[in-house]
mmCIF file of C-alpha atoms in Angstrom:
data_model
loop_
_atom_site.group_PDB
_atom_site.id
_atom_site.type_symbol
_atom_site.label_atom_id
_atom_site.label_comp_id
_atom_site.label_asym_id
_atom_site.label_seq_id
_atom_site.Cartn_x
_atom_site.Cartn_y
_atom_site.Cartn_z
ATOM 1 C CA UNK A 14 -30.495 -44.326 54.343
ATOM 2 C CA UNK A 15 -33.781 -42.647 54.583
ATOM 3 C CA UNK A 16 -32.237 -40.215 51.613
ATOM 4 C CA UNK A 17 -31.242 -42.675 49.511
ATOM 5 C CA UNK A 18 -34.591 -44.465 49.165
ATOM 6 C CA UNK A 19 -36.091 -40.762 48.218
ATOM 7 C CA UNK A 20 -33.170 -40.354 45.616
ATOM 8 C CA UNK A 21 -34.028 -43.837 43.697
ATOM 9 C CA UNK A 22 -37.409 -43.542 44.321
ATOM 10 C CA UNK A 23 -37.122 -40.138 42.750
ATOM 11 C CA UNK A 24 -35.013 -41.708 39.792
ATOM 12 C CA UNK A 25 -37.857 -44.839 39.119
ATOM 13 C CA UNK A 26 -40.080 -42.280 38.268
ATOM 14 C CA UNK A 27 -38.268 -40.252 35.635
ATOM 15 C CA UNK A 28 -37.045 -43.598 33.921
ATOM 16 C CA UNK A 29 -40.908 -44.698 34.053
ATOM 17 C CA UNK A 30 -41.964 -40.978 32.872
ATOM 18 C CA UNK A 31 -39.312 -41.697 29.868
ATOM 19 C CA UNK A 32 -40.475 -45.114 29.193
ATOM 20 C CA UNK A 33 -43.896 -43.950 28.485
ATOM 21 C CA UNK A 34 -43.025 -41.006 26.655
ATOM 22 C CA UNK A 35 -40.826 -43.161 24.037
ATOM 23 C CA UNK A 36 -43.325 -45.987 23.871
ATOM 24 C CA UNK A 37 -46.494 -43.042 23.187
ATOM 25 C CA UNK A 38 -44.387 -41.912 20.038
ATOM 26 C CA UNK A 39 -44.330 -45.569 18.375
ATOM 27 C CA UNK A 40 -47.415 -46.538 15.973
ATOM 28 C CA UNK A 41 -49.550 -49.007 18.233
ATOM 29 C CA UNK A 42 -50.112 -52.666 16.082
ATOM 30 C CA UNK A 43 -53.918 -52.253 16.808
ATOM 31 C CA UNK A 44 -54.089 -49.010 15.207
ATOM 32 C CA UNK A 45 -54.395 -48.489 11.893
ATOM 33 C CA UNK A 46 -52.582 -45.133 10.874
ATOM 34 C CA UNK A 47 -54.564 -42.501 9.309
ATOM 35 C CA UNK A 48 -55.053 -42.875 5.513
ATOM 36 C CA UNK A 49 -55.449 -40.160 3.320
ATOM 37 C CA UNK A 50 -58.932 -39.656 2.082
ATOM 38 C CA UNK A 51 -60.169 -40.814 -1.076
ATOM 39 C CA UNK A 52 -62.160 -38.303 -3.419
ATOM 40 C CA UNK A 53 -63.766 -39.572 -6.468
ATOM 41 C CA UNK A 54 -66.570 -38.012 -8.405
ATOM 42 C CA UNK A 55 -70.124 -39.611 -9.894
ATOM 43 C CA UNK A 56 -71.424 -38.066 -12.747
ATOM 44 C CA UNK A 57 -75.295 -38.878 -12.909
ATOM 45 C CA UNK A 58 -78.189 -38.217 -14.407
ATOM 46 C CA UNK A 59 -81.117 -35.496 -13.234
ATOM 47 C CA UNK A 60 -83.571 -38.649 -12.390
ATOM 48 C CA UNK A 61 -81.634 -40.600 -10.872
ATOM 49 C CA UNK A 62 -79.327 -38.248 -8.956
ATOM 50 C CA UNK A 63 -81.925 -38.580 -5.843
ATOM 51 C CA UNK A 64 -80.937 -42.354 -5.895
ATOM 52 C CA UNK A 65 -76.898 -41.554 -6.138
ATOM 53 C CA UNK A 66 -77.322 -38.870 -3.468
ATOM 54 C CA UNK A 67 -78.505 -41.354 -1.142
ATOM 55 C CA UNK A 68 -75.783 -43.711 -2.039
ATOM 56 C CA UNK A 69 -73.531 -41.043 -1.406
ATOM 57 C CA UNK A 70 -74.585 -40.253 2.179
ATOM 58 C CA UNK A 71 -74.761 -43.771 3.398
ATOM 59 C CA UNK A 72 -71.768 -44.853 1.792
ATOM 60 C CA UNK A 73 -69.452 -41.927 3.526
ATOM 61 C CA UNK A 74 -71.183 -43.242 6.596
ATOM 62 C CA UNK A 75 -69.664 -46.844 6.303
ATOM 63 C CA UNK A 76 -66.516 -45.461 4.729
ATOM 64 C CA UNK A 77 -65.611 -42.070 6.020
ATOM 65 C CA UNK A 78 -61.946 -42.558 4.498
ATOM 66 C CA UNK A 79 -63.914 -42.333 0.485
ATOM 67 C CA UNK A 80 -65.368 -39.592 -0.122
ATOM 68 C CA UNK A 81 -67.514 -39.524 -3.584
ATOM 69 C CA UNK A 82 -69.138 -37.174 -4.741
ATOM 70 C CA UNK A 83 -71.919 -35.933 -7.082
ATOM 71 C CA UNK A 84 -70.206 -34.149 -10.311
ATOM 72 C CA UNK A 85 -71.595 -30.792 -10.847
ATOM 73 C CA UNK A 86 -71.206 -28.907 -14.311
ATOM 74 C CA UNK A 87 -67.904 -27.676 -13.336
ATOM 75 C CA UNK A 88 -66.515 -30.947 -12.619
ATOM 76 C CA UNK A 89 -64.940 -32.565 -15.530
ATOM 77 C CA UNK A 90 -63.197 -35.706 -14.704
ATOM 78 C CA UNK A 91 -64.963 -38.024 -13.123
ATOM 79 C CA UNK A 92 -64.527 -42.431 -12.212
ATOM 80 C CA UNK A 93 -68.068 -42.980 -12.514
ATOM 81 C CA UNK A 94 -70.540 -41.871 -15.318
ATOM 82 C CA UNK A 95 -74.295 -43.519 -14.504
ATOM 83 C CA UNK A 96 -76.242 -43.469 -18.419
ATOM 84 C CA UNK A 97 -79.397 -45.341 -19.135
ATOM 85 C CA UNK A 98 -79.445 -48.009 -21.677
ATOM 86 C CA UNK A 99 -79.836 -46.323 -25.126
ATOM 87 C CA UNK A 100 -76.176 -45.145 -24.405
ATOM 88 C CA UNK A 101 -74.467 -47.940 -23.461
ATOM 89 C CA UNK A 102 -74.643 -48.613 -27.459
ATOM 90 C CA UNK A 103 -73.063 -45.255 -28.410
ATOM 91 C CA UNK A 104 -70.157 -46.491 -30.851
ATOM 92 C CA UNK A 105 -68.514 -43.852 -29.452
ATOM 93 C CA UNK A 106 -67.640 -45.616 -26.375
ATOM 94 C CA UNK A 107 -67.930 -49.127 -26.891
ATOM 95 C CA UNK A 108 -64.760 -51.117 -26.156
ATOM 96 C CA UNK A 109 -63.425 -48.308 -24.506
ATOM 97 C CA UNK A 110 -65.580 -48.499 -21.299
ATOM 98 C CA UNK A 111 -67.103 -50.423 -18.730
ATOM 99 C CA UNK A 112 -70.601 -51.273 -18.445
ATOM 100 C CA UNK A 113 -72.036 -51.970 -14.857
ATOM 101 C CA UNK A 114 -76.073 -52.418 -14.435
ATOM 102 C CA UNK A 115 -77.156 -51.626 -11.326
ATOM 103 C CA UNK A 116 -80.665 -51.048 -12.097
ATOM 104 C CA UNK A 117 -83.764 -50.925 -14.145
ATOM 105 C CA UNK A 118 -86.486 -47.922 -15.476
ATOM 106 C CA UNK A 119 -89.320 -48.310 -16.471
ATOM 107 C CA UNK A 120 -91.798 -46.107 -18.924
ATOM 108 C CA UNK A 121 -95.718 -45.082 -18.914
ATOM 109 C CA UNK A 122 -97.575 -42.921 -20.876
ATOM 110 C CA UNK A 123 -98.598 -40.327 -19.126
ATOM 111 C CA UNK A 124 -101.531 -37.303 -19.273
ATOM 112 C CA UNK A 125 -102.979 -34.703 -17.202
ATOM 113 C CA UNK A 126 -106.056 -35.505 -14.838
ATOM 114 C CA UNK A 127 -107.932 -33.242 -16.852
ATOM 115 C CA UNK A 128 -106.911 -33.770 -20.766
ATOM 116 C CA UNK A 129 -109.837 -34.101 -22.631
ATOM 117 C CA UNK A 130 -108.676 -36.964 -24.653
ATOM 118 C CA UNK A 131 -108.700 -39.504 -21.727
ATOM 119 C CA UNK A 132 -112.490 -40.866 -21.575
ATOM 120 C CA UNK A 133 -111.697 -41.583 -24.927
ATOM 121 C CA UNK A 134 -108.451 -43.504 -24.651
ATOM 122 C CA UNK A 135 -110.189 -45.498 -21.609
ATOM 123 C CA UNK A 136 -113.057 -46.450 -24.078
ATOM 124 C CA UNK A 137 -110.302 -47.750 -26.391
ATOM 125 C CA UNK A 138 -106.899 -48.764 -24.466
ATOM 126 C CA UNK A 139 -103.723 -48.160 -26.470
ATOM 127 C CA UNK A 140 -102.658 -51.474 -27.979
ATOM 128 C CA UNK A 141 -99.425 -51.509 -29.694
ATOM 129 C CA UNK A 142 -100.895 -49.981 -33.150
ATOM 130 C CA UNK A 143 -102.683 -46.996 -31.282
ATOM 131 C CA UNK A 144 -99.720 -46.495 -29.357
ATOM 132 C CA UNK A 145 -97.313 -45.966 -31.959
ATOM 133 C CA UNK A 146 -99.778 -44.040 -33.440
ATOM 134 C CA UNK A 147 -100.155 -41.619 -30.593
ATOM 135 C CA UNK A 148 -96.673 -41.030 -30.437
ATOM 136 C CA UNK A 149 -94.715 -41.739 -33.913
ATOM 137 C CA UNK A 150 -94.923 -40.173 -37.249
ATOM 138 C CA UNK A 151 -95.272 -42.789 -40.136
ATOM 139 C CA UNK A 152 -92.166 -43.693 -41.442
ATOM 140 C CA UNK A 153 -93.187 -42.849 -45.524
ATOM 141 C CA UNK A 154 -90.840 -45.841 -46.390
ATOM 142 C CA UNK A 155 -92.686 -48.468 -45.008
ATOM 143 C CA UNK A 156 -94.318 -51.161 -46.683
ATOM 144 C CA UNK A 157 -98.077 -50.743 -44.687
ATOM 145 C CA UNK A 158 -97.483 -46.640 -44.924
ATOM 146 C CA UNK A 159 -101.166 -45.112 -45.928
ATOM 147 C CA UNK A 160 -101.120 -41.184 -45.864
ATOM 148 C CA UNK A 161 -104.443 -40.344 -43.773
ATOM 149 C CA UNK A 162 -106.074 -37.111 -44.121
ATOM 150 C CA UNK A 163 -105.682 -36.502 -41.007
ATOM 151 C CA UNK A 164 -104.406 -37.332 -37.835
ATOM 152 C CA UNK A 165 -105.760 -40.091 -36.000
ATOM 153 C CA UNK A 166 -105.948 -38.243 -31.985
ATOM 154 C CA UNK A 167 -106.112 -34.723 -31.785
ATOM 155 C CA UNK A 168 -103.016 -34.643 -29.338
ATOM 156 C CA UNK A 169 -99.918 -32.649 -28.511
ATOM 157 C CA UNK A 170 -97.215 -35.101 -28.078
ATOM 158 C CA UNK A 171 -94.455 -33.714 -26.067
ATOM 159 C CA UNK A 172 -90.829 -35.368 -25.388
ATOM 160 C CA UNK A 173 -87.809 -34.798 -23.762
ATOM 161 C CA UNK A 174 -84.682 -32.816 -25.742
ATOM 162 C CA UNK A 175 -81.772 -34.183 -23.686
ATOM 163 C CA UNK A 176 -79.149 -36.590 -23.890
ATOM 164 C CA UNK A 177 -80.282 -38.639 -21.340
ATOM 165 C CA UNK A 178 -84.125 -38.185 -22.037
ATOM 166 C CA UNK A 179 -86.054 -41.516 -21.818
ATOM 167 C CA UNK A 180 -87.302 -40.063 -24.876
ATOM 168 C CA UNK A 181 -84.506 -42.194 -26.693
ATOM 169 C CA UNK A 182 -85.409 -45.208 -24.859
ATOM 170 C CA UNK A 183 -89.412 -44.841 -25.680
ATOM 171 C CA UNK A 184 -88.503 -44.515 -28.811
ATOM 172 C CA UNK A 185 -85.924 -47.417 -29.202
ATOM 173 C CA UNK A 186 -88.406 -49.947 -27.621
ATOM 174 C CA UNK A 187 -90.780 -49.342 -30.017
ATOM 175 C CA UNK A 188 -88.609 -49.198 -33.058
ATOM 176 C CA UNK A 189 -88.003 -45.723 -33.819
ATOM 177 C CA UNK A 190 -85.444 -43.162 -33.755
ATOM 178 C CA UNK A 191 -86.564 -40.088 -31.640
ATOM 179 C CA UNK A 192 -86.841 -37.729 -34.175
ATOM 180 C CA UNK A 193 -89.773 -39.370 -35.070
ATOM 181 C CA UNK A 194 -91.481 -38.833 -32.267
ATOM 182 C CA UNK A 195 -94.638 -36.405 -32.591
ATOM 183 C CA UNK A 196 -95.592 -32.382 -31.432
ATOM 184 C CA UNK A 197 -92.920 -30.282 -29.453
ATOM 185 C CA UNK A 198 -89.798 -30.950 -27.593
ATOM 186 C CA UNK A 199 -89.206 -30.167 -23.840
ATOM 187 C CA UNK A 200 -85.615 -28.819 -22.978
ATOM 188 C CA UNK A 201 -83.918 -29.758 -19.830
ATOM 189 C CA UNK A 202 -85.271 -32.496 -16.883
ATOM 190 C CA UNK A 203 -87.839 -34.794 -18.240
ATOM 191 C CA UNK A 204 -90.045 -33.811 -14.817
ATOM 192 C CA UNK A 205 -90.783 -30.601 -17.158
ATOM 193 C CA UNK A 206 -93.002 -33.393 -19.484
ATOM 194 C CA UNK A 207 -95.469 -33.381 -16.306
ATOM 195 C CA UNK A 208 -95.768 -29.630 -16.428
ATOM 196 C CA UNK A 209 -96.434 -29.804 -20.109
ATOM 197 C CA UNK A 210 -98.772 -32.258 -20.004
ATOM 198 C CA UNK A 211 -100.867 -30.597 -17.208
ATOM 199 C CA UNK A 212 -100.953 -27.381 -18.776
ATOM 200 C CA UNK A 213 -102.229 -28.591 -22.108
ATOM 201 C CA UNK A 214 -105.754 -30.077 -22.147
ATOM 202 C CA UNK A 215 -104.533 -32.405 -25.113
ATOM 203 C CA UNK A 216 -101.306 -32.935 -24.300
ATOM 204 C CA UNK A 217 -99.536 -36.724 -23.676
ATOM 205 C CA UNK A 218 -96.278 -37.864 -22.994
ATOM 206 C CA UNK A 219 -94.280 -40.779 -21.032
ATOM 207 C CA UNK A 220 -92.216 -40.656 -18.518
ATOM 208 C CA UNK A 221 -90.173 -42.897 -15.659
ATOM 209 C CA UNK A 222 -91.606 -44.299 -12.416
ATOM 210 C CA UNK A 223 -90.502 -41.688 -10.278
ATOM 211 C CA UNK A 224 -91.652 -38.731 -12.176
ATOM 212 C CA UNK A 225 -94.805 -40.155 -12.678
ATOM 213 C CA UNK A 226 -95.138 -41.051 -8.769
ATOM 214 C CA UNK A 227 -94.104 -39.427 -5.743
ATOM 215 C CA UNK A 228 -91.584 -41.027 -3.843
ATOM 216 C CA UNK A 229 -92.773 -40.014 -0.259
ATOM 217 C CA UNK A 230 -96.576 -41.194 -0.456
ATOM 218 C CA UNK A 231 -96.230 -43.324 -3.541
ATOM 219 C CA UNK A 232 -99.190 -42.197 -5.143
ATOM 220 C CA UNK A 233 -99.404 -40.476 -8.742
ATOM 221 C CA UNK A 234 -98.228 -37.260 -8.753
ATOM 222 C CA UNK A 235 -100.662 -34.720 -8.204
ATOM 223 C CA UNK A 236 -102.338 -33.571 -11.444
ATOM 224 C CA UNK A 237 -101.117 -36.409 -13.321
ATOM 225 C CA UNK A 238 -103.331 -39.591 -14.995
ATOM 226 C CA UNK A 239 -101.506 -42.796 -16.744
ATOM 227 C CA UNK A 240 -103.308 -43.217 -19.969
ATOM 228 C CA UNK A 241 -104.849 -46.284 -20.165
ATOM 229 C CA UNK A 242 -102.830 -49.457 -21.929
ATOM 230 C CA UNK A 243 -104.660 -52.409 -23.578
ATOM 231 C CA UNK A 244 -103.152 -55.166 -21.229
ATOM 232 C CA UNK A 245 -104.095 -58.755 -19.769
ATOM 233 C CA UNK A 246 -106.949 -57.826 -16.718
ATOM 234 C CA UNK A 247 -104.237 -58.838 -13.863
ATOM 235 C CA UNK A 248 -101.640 -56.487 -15.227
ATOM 236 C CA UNK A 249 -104.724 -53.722 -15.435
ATOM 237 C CA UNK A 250 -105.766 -54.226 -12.382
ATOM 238 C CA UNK A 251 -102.317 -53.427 -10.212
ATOM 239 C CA UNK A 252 -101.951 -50.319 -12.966
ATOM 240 C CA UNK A 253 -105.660 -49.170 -11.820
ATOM 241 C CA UNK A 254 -104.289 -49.077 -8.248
ATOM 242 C CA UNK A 255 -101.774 -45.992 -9.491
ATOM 243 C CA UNK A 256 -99.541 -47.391 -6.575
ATOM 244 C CA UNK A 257 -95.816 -47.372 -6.802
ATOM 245 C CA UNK A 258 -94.269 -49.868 -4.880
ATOM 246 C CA UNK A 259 -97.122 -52.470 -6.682
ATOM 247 C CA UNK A 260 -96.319 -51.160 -9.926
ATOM 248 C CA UNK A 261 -92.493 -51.748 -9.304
ATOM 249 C CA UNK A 262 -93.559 -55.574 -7.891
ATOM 250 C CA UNK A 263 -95.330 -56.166 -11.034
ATOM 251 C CA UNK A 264 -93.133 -55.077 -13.677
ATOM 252 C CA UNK A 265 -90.263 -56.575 -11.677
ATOM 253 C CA UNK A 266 -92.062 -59.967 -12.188
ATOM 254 C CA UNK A 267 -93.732 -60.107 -15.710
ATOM 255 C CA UNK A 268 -92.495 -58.497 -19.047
ATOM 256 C CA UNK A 269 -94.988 -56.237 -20.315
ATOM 257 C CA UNK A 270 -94.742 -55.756 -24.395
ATOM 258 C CA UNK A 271 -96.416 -52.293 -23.661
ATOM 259 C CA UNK A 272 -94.207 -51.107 -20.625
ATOM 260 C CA UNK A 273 -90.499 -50.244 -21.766
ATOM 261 C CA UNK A 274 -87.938 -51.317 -18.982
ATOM 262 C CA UNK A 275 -84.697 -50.554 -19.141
ATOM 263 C CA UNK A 276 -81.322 -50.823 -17.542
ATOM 264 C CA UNK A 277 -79.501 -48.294 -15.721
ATOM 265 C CA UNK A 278 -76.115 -48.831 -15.575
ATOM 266 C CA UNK A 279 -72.525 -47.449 -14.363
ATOM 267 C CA UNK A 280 -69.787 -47.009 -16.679
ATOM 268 C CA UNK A 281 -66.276 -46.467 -16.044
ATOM 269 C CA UNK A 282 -62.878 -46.355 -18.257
ATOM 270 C CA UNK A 283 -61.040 -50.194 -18.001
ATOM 271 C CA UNK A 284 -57.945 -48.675 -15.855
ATOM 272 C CA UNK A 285 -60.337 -48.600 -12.206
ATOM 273 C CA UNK A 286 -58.721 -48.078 -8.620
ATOM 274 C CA UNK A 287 -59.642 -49.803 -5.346
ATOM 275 C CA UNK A 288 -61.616 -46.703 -4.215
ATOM 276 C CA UNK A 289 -64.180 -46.763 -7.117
ATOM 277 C CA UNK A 290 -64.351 -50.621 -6.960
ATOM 278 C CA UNK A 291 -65.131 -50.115 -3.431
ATOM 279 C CA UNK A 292 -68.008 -48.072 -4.062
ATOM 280 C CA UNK A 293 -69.446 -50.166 -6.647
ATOM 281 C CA UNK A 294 -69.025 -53.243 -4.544
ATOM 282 C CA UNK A 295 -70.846 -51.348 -1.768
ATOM 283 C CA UNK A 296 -74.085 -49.757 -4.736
ATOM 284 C CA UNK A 297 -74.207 -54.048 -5.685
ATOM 285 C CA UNK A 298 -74.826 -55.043 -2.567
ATOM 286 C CA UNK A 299 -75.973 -53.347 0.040
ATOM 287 C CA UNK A 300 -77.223 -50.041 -1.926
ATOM 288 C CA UNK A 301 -79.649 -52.270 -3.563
ATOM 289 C CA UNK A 302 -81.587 -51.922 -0.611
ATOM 290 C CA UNK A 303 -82.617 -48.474 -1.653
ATOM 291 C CA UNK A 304 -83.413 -48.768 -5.057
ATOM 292 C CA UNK A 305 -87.181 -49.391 -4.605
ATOM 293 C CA UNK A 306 -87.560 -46.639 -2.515
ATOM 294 C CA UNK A 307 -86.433 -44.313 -5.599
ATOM 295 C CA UNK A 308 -88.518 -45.344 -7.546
ATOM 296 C CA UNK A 309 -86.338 -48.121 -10.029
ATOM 297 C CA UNK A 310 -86.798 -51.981 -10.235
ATOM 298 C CA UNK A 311 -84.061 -54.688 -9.360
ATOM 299 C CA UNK A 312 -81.605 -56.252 -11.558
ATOM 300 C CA UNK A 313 -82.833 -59.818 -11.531
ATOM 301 C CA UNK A 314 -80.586 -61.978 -9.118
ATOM 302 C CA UNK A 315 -78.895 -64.012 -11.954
ATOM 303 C CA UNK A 316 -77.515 -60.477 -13.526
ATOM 304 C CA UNK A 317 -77.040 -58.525 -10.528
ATOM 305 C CA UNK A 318 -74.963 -61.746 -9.369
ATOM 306 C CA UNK A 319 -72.558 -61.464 -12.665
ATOM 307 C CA UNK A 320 -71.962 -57.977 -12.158
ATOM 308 C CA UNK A 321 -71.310 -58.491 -8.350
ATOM 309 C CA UNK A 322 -68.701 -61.399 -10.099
ATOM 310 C CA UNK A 323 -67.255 -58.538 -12.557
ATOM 311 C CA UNK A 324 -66.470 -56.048 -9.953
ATOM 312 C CA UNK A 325 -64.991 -58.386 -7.987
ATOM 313 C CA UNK A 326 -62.673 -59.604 -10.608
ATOM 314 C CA UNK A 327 -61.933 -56.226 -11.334
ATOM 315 C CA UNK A 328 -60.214 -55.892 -7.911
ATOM 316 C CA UNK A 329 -58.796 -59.076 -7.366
ATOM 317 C CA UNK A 330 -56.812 -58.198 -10.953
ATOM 318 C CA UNK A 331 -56.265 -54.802 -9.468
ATOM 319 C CA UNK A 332 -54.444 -55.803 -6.512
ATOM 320 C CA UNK A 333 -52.485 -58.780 -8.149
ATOM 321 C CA UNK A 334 -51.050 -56.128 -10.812
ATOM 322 C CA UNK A 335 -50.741 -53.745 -7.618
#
């Protein structure tokens, strides 16, 4: 008897040992199985890139199944182009793409702390005539033209040469094509317009928040000056301050004839999948915590709300059609 109960005994086990062996090799419900992970590539622009990079990281933290990532030059094919506004109205692409703003720029005129022109532009402020002045050539055509003997500042304009300068947008603003714009042209990154102006004792340009501040103490970048704008006191005032985050508050708040701000915005081709949708979902929402601290103004809520409404369209079509 006593060898019997050892024999069973010895028998439960091996059927329990099974058991648990067959039941290990079967998908538990409350685990989801492991998906393949998503690459998709952003192709961005130099000053934003900082912004995207962020994005990037803290995204892959949330998602770790998407991976996106920053295009380099060898990188071709891409879901997600970011282009300031000027070419959102290339004919090229119109009604071929989608247009997502996520963001604004903005645009100052910028000097070095030395140029020897500056006592004089604070005695007279750049108004909208002086400004285009500065910066434009006469267009010959116009109805007002007068050919002056000679030119008005003794400056050396200089201006970004890329595609995605905010050169084109400067120019737009104020009515011009960027040809027009005055002295010599900068290749590359428009953070080379800061070098340029620094180096030259009459040298002016412009150039977007975050080149013209630094991002870490918020502050004008070392060596640089704003050049001063004719504007109502208040607005003045915060601009005297040379302080980021209340330069951002301000422009955010009032429109500012003298101040170009523009939108930055994503664009994609019409046929999306659920892994770039997810990612601009994600950049709406909860990446719009970050864009201050890059130096870029918020969408105001009404827009940023009909994007948030166009993405989210775009998926619930997407997984209908699915």
């Amino acid at each position: 008897m006593k060898r019997k109960i050892k024999k069973s005994s010895w028998l439960l086990l091996i059927a329990i040992a099974f058991s648990s062996f067959v039941n290990a090799q079967k998908p538990s419900a409350n685990i989801e199985p492991a998906r393949e992970q998503e690459v998709f590539y952003i192709k961005g622009i130099k000053f934003v890139d900082a912004l995207l990079e962020k994005w990037v990281s803290e995204y892959s933290k949330t998602y770790p199944d998407a991976l996106p990532s920053i295009a380099g030059k060898d990188v071709h094919e891409y879901s997600i182009e970011v282009v300031p506004s000027g070419k959102q109205k290339d004919d090229s692409i119109q009604g071929e793409k989608l247009f997502i703003p996520f963001g604004k720029y903005a645009v100052l005129p910028i000097a070095g702390k030395n140029n020897v022109l500056l006592d004089g532009f604070r005695k007279k402020k750049l108004n909208e005539k002086r400004l285009k002045e500065l910066f434009f050539d006469k267009d010959i055509f116009a109805e007002d033209y007068e050919a002056d003997k000679k030119e008005k500042y003794d400056a050396v304009v200089y201006s970004g040469n890329n595609s995605c300068s905010v050169s084109h947008s400067f120019a737009e603003y104020f009515g011009y094509e960027t040809g027009s714009l005055k002295g010599k042209k900068i290749a590359g990154d428009d953070i080379y317009l800061n070098n340029a102006v620094q180096k030259d004792l009459k040298g002016v340009s412009f150039n977007n928040l975050n080149y013209v501040f630094n991002i870490e103490s918020r502050q004008l970048n070392d060596g640089i000056a704003l050049i001063p704008l004719d504007l109502k006191k208040e607005y003045e005032k915060v601009l005297n301050v040379q302080n980021l985050d209340e330069t951002i508050t301000l422009l955010e708040n009032k429109n500012i004839d003298l101040i170009p701000v523009e939108e930055l915005a994503f664009v994609l081709p019409k046929k999306v999948d659920l892994a770039t949708i997810g990612f601009l979902e994600w950049a709406l929402s909860e990446g719009q915590e970050y864009i201050h601290s890059f130096g870029f103004l918020r969408l105001d809520a009404k827009t940023l709300a009909q994007q948030q409404k166009h993405v989210s369209e775009l998926e619930t079509k997407l997984l209908v059609n699915k």
